């Protein structure tokens, strides 16, 4: 594919054309499957062993696996190496996502996540330039692996990535949590309010046994609200990525060359990031997710029913709108899940790492719809479009059951995760206040004036009518 900047690639290396052309989408599907499996496995590892060790191990494994892709001697070895390489990259992505979120205070969570999204997008925009410089797919893979090796060497410095204090608090490793919070306080990495709140939680747990604690499997039966939130957000992430192929297929005739198509499809992704930056903090996560899902479903239904009767410009505009809205649905579903899932650690109940791994895995399974559809060419496209358009309408109804997480602390325990309730749609929920309803313990209470004050109030309300009648 010389238009992509590479003189040699997988297609030219093993002659994947004509009868063997189905192997190209097979390789793409295998890589996405590796990402999905790696997300689920890394989510469980994050909750069991910590965010920082999972990130470092995943990034360390990505280096030799990337080299194995570059040195593959046959197509089967490429498939296996790409599967494992995708799993390692997914582990690094997910563990860093969770750690970054838990180190932020509520007003800055969305801002920091969207900055990371723009950084990811910048890397995607630089990748074609790197391909032009390398000219060979093996050299390109080696260059990407060298960058990963450099990042792995840098991230081993403890000051660059600290362990999440929330995970340490959930596993009752109080001494490590105190040291991490002191380091964060010295660097100014957390807001004073959030830092003092976490320190108060640490002091409350200090009286208990400071040994790592893991919840039992039986607690899964009491987490109906948490599981409901995880299933709904995984479903919306799956729809947002799976339905995107229905829109990009309409854009393909207008972008026949690889590089213009590649850069043009990054535009809606950047627009979705910018849209979430502007709206999700002002209007709330649930309302914006509902709006984007409605736009995705509406554009899909219009294209499904009226493509043959609409002007080409209208079809193009609906397709661009659908791609942008689907990107926003996917990004916001993942971010929303990271805010509503609790930090607790257990074997099967959805906590933040494992629950977010399931949501990201569902997103990647939906992304595999595009290469799978490419295997069958245009056959079955109408059914694929119809199924995902129907799912989008069902997702609109499901989103109404979600809570609102804007401006709220991350849920820490199963009880906090289960206490989240659905607020009214068109009325913003009140932000958390930290004023106690009762006076703290140890403060003396003086009730001596209550009885005289009550007698005076009753006496002034009686007036000249005399004493009240006996009952």
Coordinates of C-alpha atoms in Angstrom, one line a residue:
X1 CA 0.0 0.0 0.0
X2 CA 2.3 2.8 -1.2
X3 CA -0.4 5.4 -0.5
X4 CA 0.0 4.6 3.3
X5 CA 3.7 5.5 3.1
X6 CA 4.9 1.9 3.3
X7 CA 6.6 0.1 0.4
X8 CA 6.3 -3.3 2.2
X9 CA 3.5 -4.4 4.4
X10 CA 1.6 -7.6 5.4
X11 CA -0.3 -7.7 2.1
X12 CA 2.9 -7.6 0.0
X13 CA 4.9 -9.8 2.4
X14 CA 2.6 -12.8 2.2
X15 CA 0.6 -12.0 -1.0
X16 CA -2.7 -11.5 0.9
X17 CA -4.9 -10.8 -2.2
X18 CA -7.6 -12.5 -4.2
X19 CA -8.4 -15.8 -2.4
X20 CA -6.2 -14.9 0.6
X21 CA -7.6 -11.4 1.1
X22 CA -9.7 -12.5 4.0
X23 CA -6.6 -12.8 6.1
X24 CA -6.2 -9.0 6.3
X25 CA -9.4 -8.5 8.3
X26 CA -8.6 -11.6 10.3
X27 CA -5.3 -10.0 11.4
X28 CA -7.2 -6.8 12.4
X29 CA -9.8 -8.8 14.3
X30 CA -7.2 -10.8 16.1
X31 CA -5.4 -7.6 17.3
X32 CA -8.7 -6.1 18.6
X33 CA -9.5 -9.4 20.3
X34 CA -6.1 -9.2 22.0
X35 CA -7.0 -5.7 23.2
X36 CA -10.4 -6.9 24.5
X37 CA -8.9 -9.9 26.4
X38 CA -6.0 -7.7 27.7
X39 CA -8.5 -5.1 29.0
X40 CA -10.4 -7.7 31.0
X41 CA -7.3 -9.4 32.4
X42 CA -5.6 -6.1 33.2
X43 CA -8.7 -4.8 35.0
X44 CA -8.7 -7.8 37.3
X45 CA -4.9 -7.5 37.8
X46 CA -5.3 -3.8 38.6
X47 CA -7.7 -4.6 41.5
X48 CA -5.6 -7.5 42.8
X49 CA -2.0 -6.3 42.5
X50 CA -2.4 -2.5 42.1
X51 CA -2.4 0.0 39.3
X52 CA 1.3 0.8 39.1
X53 CA 2.6 -2.8 39.0
X54 CA 0.0 -3.8 36.3
X55 CA 1.0 -0.8 34.2
X56 CA 4.8 -1.5 34.5
X57 CA 4.4 -5.2 33.8
X58 CA 2.1 -4.6 30.8
X59 CA 4.5 -2.0 29.3
X60 CA 7.4 -4.3 29.9
X61 CA 5.8 -7.2 28.2
X62 CA 4.8 -5.0 25.2
X63 CA 8.5 -4.5 24.3
X64 CA 9.5 -8.1 23.6
X65 CA 6.0 -8.8 22.1
X66 CA 6.5 -5.9 19.7
X67 CA 9.8 -7.2 18.7
X68 CA 8.3 -10.6 18.0
X69 CA 5.8 -9.0 15.6
X70 CA 8.6 -7.3 13.8
X71 CA 10.7 -10.5 13.5
X72 CA 7.8 -12.8 12.6
X73 CA 8.7 -15.4 10.0
X74 CA 5.2 -16.4 8.8
X75 CA 1.6 -15.2 9.0
X76 CA 0.5 -17.4 11.8
X77 CA 3.3 -16.1 14.0
X78 CA 2.1 -12.6 13.1
X79 CA -1.4 -13.4 14.3
X80 CA -0.3 -14.8 17.6
X81 CA 2.2 -12.0 18.2
X82 CA -0.3 -9.3 17.4
X83 CA -2.8 -10.9 19.7
X84 CA -0.4 -10.8 22.6
X85 CA 0.9 -7.4 21.7
X86 CA -2.6 -6.0 21.7
X87 CA -3.2 -7.6 25.1
X88 CA -0.1 -6.0 26.6
X89 CA -1.0 -2.6 25.2
X90 CA -4.5 -2.8 26.6
X91 CA -3.1 -3.6 30.0
X92 CA -0.9 -0.5 30.0
X93 CA -3.8 1.7 28.7
X94 CA -6.3 0.5 31.2
X95 CA -4.1 0.6 34.3
X96 CA -2.9 4.1 33.4
X97 CA -6.4 5.2 32.8
X98 CA -7.6 4.1 36.2
X99 CA -4.6 5.4 38.0
X100 CA -4.9 8.8 36.4
X101 CA -8.5 9.0 37.2
X102 CA -8.0 8.2 40.9
X103 CA -5.3 10.7 41.3
X104 CA -7.6 13.6 40.2
X105 CA -10.1 15.5 42.3
X106 CA -13.7 15.7 41.0
X107 CA -13.5 19.1 39.1
X108 CA -10.5 18.0 37.1
X109 CA -11.3 14.4 36.2
X110 CA -12.9 15.1 32.9
X111 CA -10.3 17.7 32.0
X112 CA -7.4 15.4 32.6
X113 CA -9.1 12.5 30.7
X114 CA -9.8 14.7 27.7
X115 CA -6.2 15.9 27.6
X116 CA -5.1 12.3 27.6
X117 CA -7.6 11.7 24.7
X118 CA -6.1 14.6 22.7
X119 CA -2.6 13.1 23.4
X120 CA -3.8 9.8 22.0
X121 CA -5.2 11.5 19.0
X122 CA -1.9 13.4 18.4
X123 CA -0.1 10.0 18.4
X124 CA -2.5 8.7 15.7
X125 CA -1.8 11.8 13.6
X126 CA 1.9 11.3 13.9
X127 CA 1.8 7.6 13.0
X128 CA 1.5 8.2 9.1
X129 CA 4.6 10.5 9.2
X130 CA 6.6 7.8 11.1
X131 CA 5.4 5.3 8.4
X132 CA 6.7 7.5 5.6
X133 CA 10.1 7.7 7.4
X134 CA 10.3 3.9 8.0
X135 CA 9.0 2.7 4.6
X136 CA 8.8 -0.9 5.8
X137 CA 6.3 -2.4 8.2
X138 CA 9.0 -4.3 10.1
X139 CA 11.0 -1.1 10.6
X140 CA 7.8 0.7 11.6
X141 CA 7.0 -2.0 14.2
X142 CA 10.6 -1.8 15.5
X143 CA 10.3 2.0 15.8
X144 CA 7.0 1.8 17.8
X145 CA 8.6 -0.9 20.0
X146 CA 11.6 1.4 20.7
X147 CA 9.3 4.2 21.8
X148 CA 7.6 1.8 24.2
X149 CA 10.9 0.7 25.5
X150 CA 11.9 4.3 26.2
X151 CA 8.6 4.9 27.9
X152 CA 9.0 1.8 30.0
X153 CA 12.4 3.0 31.2
X154 CA 11.1 6.4 32.1
X155 CA 7.9 5.1 33.9
X156 CA 10.0 2.9 36.2
X157 CA 10.9 6.1 38.1
X158 CA 8.6 6.0 41.2
X159 CA 8.1 9.8 41.2
X160 CA 6.4 9.7 37.7
X161 CA 3.6 7.3 38.6
X162 CA 2.6 6.7 42.2
X163 CA 0.3 4.0 43.3
X164 CA -3.4 5.0 43.7
X165 CA -4.2 6.0 47.3
X166 CA -7.7 4.8 46.7
X167 CA -6.6 1.3 45.9
X168 CA -4.3 1.3 48.9
X169 CA -7.2 2.5 51.0
X170 CA -9.5 -0.2 49.6
X171 CA -7.0 -2.9 50.4
X172 CA -6.3 -1.3 53.8
X173 CA -2.6 -0.8 53.2
X174 CA -2.7 2.3 55.3
X175 CA 1.1 3.0 55.7
X176 CA 1.7 3.0 52.0
X177 CA -1.4 5.2 51.4
X178 CA -0.1 7.7 53.9
X179 CA 3.3 7.9 52.2
X180 CA 1.6 8.3 48.8
X181 CA -0.6 11.1 50.0
X182 CA 2.3 12.9 51.6
X183 CA 4.2 12.7 48.3
X184 CA 1.1 14.0 46.4
X185 CA 0.7 16.8 48.9
X186 CA 4.3 17.8 48.4
X187 CA 3.9 17.8 44.6
X188 CA 0.5 19.5 44.6
X189 CA -1.0 16.7 42.5
X190 CA -4.3 16.7 44.3
X191 CA -6.8 19.3 45.5
X192 CA -6.7 20.2 49.2
X193 CA -10.4 19.2 49.7
X194 CA -10.0 15.7 48.1
X195 CA -6.7 15.1 49.9
X196 CA -8.2 16.0 53.3
X197 CA -11.2 13.8 52.6
X198 CA -9.0 10.8 51.8
X199 CA -6.8 11.5 54.9
X200 CA -10.0 11.5 57.0
X201 CA -10.9 8.1 55.6
X202 CA -7.4 6.8 56.4
X203 CA -7.7 8.0 60.0
X204 CA -11.0 6.3 60.3
X205 CA -9.6 3.0 59.1
X206 CA -6.4 3.3 61.2
X207 CA -8.2 1.8 64.2
X208 CA -8.9 -1.4 62.2
X209 CA -6.5 -4.2 61.2
X210 CA -4.1 -2.7 58.6
X211 CA -3.9 -5.8 56.5
X212 CA -4.9 -6.1 52.8
X213 CA -8.6 -7.0 52.7
X214 CA -10.5 -8.6 49.7
X215 CA -14.2 -8.9 49.6
X216 CA -15.8 -12.4 49.2
X217 CA -17.5 -13.7 46.1
X218 CA -20.9 -13.9 47.9
X219 CA -21.1 -10.1 47.9
X220 CA -21.9 -10.2 44.2
X221 CA -25.5 -11.0 45.0
X222 CA -25.9 -7.6 46.8
X223 CA -24.6 -5.4 44.0
X224 CA -27.6 -4.9 41.8
X225 CA -27.1 -1.2 41.1
X226 CA -23.4 -1.6 40.4
X227 CA -23.9 -4.4 37.9
X228 CA -26.8 -2.5 36.3
X229 CA -24.5 0.5 35.7
X230 CA -21.7 -1.7 34.4
X231 CA -23.9 -3.6 32.0
X232 CA -25.6 -0.4 30.6
X233 CA -22.4 1.5 30.0
X234 CA -20.7 -1.6 28.5
X235 CA -23.7 -1.9 26.2
X236 CA -23.5 1.8 25.1
X237 CA -19.8 1.5 24.5
X238 CA -20.4 -1.6 22.4
X239 CA -23.0 0.2 20.3
X240 CA -20.9 3.4 19.9
X241 CA -18.0 1.5 18.4
X242 CA -20.0 -1.1 16.5
X243 CA -22.3 1.3 14.7
X244 CA -19.4 3.5 13.5
X245 CA -18.8 1.2 10.5
X246 CA -22.3 2.0 9.2
X247 CA -21.3 5.6 8.9
X248 CA -17.7 5.3 7.7
X249 CA -18.9 3.0 4.9
X250 CA -20.8 6.0 3.4
X251 CA -17.7 8.2 3.6
X252 CA -15.5 5.7 1.8
X253 CA -16.5 6.8 -1.8
X254 CA -15.6 10.4 -1.0
X255 CA -12.1 9.4 0.4
X256 CA -10.6 6.9 -2.0
X257 CA -7.0 7.5 -1.0
X258 CA -5.6 6.1 2.3
X259 CA -4.0 9.2 3.9
X260 CA -6.9 11.7 3.2
X261 CA -9.3 9.1 4.6
X262 CA -7.1 8.4 7.6
X263 CA -6.8 12.1 8.6
X264 CA -10.4 12.9 7.8
X265 CA -11.6 10.2 10.2
X266 CA -9.5 11.7 13.0
X267 CA -11.5 14.9 12.6
X268 CA -14.7 13.6 14.1
X269 CA -12.8 12.0 16.9
X270 CA -11.2 15.4 17.8
X271 CA -14.6 17.1 17.5
X272 CA -16.1 14.5 19.9
X273 CA -13.3 15.2 22.5
X274 CA -13.9 18.9 22.2
X275 CA -17.7 18.5 22.5
X276 CA -17.3 16.5 25.7
X277 CA -14.9 19.0 27.2
X278 CA -17.5 21.8 26.7
X279 CA -20.7 20.0 27.6
X280 CA -20.1 17.0 30.0
X281 CA -18.9 19.2 32.9
X282 CA -21.7 21.8 32.4
X283 CA -24.7 19.5 31.6
X284 CA -23.8 16.3 33.3
X285 CA -22.6 12.9 32.1
X286 CA -25.9 11.3 31.8
X287 CA -27.6 14.1 29.8
X288 CA -24.7 14.4 27.3
X289 CA -24.5 10.6 26.9
X290 CA -28.3 10.5 26.2
X291 CA -28.0 13.3 23.7
X292 CA -25.1 11.6 21.8
X293 CA -26.9 8.3 21.8
X294 CA -30.1 9.9 20.4
X295 CA -28.0 11.6 17.7
X296 CA -26.3 8.3 16.8
X297 CA -29.6 6.4 16.6
X298 CA -31.4 9.1 14.7
X299 CA -28.6 9.4 12.1
X300 CA -28.5 5.6 11.8
X301 CA -32.2 5.3 11.3
X302 CA -32.4 8.1 8.7
X303 CA -29.5 6.5 6.7
X304 CA -31.1 3.1 7.0
X305 CA -34.5 4.1 5.7
X306 CA -33.8 7.1 3.4
X307 CA -30.3 6.7 1.9
X308 CA -31.7 6.1 -1.6
X309 CA -34.0 9.2 -1.4
X310 CA -31.7 11.8 0.3
X311 CA -29.3 14.1 -1.4
X312 CA -25.7 13.0 -1.4
X313 CA -24.7 16.0 0.7
X314 CA -27.3 15.2 3.3
X315 CA -26.1 11.6 3.5
X316 CA -22.5 12.8 3.9
X317 CA -23.6 15.2 6.7
X318 CA -25.6 12.5 8.5
X319 CA -22.6 10.1 8.3
X320 CA -20.2 12.7 9.7
X321 CA -22.7 13.4 12.5
X322 CA -23.0 9.7 13.2
X323 CA -19.3 9.2 13.4
X324 CA -18.8 12.1 15.7
X325 CA -21.7 11.2 18.0
X326 CA -20.6 7.5 18.1
X327 CA -17.0 8.6 19.2
X328 CA -18.6 10.7 22.0
X329 CA -20.8 7.8 23.1
X330 CA -17.8 5.5 23.4
X331 CA -15.5 7.9 25.2
X332 CA -18.1 9.1 27.6
X333 CA -19.3 5.5 28.4
X334 CA -15.8 4.5 29.4
X335 CA -15.3 7.7 31.4
X336 CA -18.8 7.4 33.0
X337 CA -18.1 3.8 34.0
X338 CA -14.8 4.8 35.7
X339 CA -16.7 7.3 37.9
X340 CA -19.7 5.1 39.0
X341 CA -17.9 1.8 39.7
X342 CA -16.5 1.5 43.2
X343 CA -12.9 0.9 44.2
X344 CA -13.6 -2.2 46.3
X345 CA -11.6 -5.4 45.6
X346 CA -13.3 -8.8 45.1
X347 CA -13.1 -11.8 42.8
X348 CA -16.2 -11.3 40.7
X349 CA -18.1 -8.2 41.7
X350 CA -17.5 -5.3 39.3
X351 CA -15.1 -2.9 40.9
X352 CA -13.4 0.0 39.1
X353 CA -10.5 -1.9 37.4
X354 CA -12.4 -5.1 36.4
X355 CA -15.6 -3.2 35.6
X356 CA -13.8 -0.7 33.5
X357 CA -12.0 -3.6 31.8
X358 CA -15.3 -5.1 30.8
X359 CA -16.6 -1.8 29.4
X360 CA -13.4 -1.3 27.4
X361 CA -13.6 -4.9 26.2
X362 CA -17.2 -4.4 25.0
X363 CA -16.0 -1.3 23.1
X364 CA -13.3 -3.3 21.4
X365 CA -15.6 -6.1 20.5
X366 CA -17.8 -3.6 18.8
X367 CA -14.8 -2.2 17.0
X368 CA -14.2 -5.7 15.5
X369 CA -17.5 -5.3 13.6
X370 CA -15.7 -3.4 10.9
X371 CA -13.1 -6.0 9.9
X372 CA -15.6 -8.8 10.3
X373 CA -18.0 -7.0 7.9
X374 CA -15.1 -6.6 5.5
X375 CA -14.7 -10.4 5.3
X376 CA -18.2 -10.7 3.9
X377 CA -17.8 -7.6 1.7
X378 CA -21.3 -5.9 1.3
X379 CA -23.3 -9.0 2.2
X380 CA -25.1 -8.7 5.5
X381 CA -24.5 -5.0 5.8
X382 CA -28.2 -4.1 6.0
X383 CA -28.8 -6.6 8.8
X384 CA -25.7 -5.3 10.6
X385 CA -27.0 -1.7 10.3
X386 CA -30.5 -2.7 11.4
X387 CA -29.4 -4.5 14.5
X388 CA -27.1 -1.7 15.7
X389 CA -29.7 0.9 15.0
X390 CA -32.2 -1.0 17.1
X391 CA -29.6 -1.4 19.8
X392 CA -29.1 2.4 19.8
X393 CA -32.8 3.0 20.5
X394 CA -32.7 0.4 23.3
X395 CA -29.6 2.2 24.7
X396 CA -31.5 5.5 24.9
X397 CA -34.0 3.9 27.3
X398 CA -31.3 2.2 29.3
X399 CA -29.3 5.4 29.9
X400 CA -32.3 6.9 31.8
X401 CA -31.6 4.4 34.6
X402 CA -28.0 5.6 35.2
X403 CA -27.0 7.9 38.1
X404 CA -25.2 11.2 37.7
X405 CA -21.5 11.4 38.7
X406 CA -20.7 15.0 37.9
X407 CA -18.9 16.8 40.7
X408 CA -19.1 13.8 43.1
X409 CA -16.4 11.8 44.7
X410 CA -15.5 8.4 43.4
X411 CA -17.5 5.7 45.2
X412 CA -15.2 3.8 47.5
X413 CA -17.2 0.9 49.0
X414 CA -19.9 -1.4 47.9
X415 CA -22.4 0.6 50.0
X416 CA -21.5 3.8 48.2
X417 CA -21.8 2.2 44.8
X418 CA -25.2 0.7 45.7
X419 CA -26.4 4.1 47.1
X420 CA -26.2 5.8 43.7
X421 CA -29.7 6.6 42.4
X422 CA -31.1 8.0 39.2
X423 CA -31.7 11.8 39.5
X424 CA -34.3 13.7 37.5
X425 CA -33.2 14.2 33.9
X426 CA -33.8 18.0 33.5
X427 CA -32.8 19.0 37.0
X428 CA -29.1 19.0 38.0
X429 CA -28.4 17.0 41.1
X430 CA -27.1 19.0 44.0
X431 CA -23.3 18.9 44.4
X432 CA -21.9 17.2 47.4
X433 CA -21.4 19.4 50.5
X434 CA -19.1 18.4 53.3
X435 CA -21.0 20.1 56.1
X436 CA -21.9 17.7 58.9
X437 CA -25.6 17.2 59.8
X438 CA -24.6 16.5 63.4
X439 CA -22.0 18.1 65.5
X440 CA -18.8 16.1 65.9
X441 CA -18.3 13.8 68.8
X442 CA -16.7 15.3 71.9
X443 CA -18.5 18.7 71.6
X444 CA -20.8 19.2 74.6
X445 CA -24.5 19.9 73.8
X446 CA -26.4 22.4 76.0
X447 CA -30.1 21.6 76.0
X448 CA -31.0 23.8 79.0
X449 CA -32.6 26.5 77.0
X450 CA -34.8 24.4 74.9
X451 CA -37.7 23.9 77.4
X452 CA -38.0 27.7 78.4
X453 CA -37.9 28.7 74.7
X454 CA -40.6 26.2 73.8
X455 CA -42.8 27.4 76.7
X456 CA -42.4 31.1 75.7
X457 CA -43.2 30.2 72.1
X458 CA -46.4 28.3 73.1
X459 CA -47.3 31.1 75.5
X460 CA -47.0 33.8 72.8
X461 CA -49.1 31.7 70.4
X462 CA -52.0 31.2 72.9
X463 CA -53.1 34.9 73.0
X464 CA -56.1 36.0 75.1
X465 CA -58.2 32.9 74.3
X466 CA -57.2 31.3 77.6
X467 CA -55.7 27.9 78.3
X468 CA -56.0 25.2 75.7
X469 CA -58.7 22.6 76.1
X470 CA -57.8 19.4 77.8
X471 CA -57.5 16.3 75.6

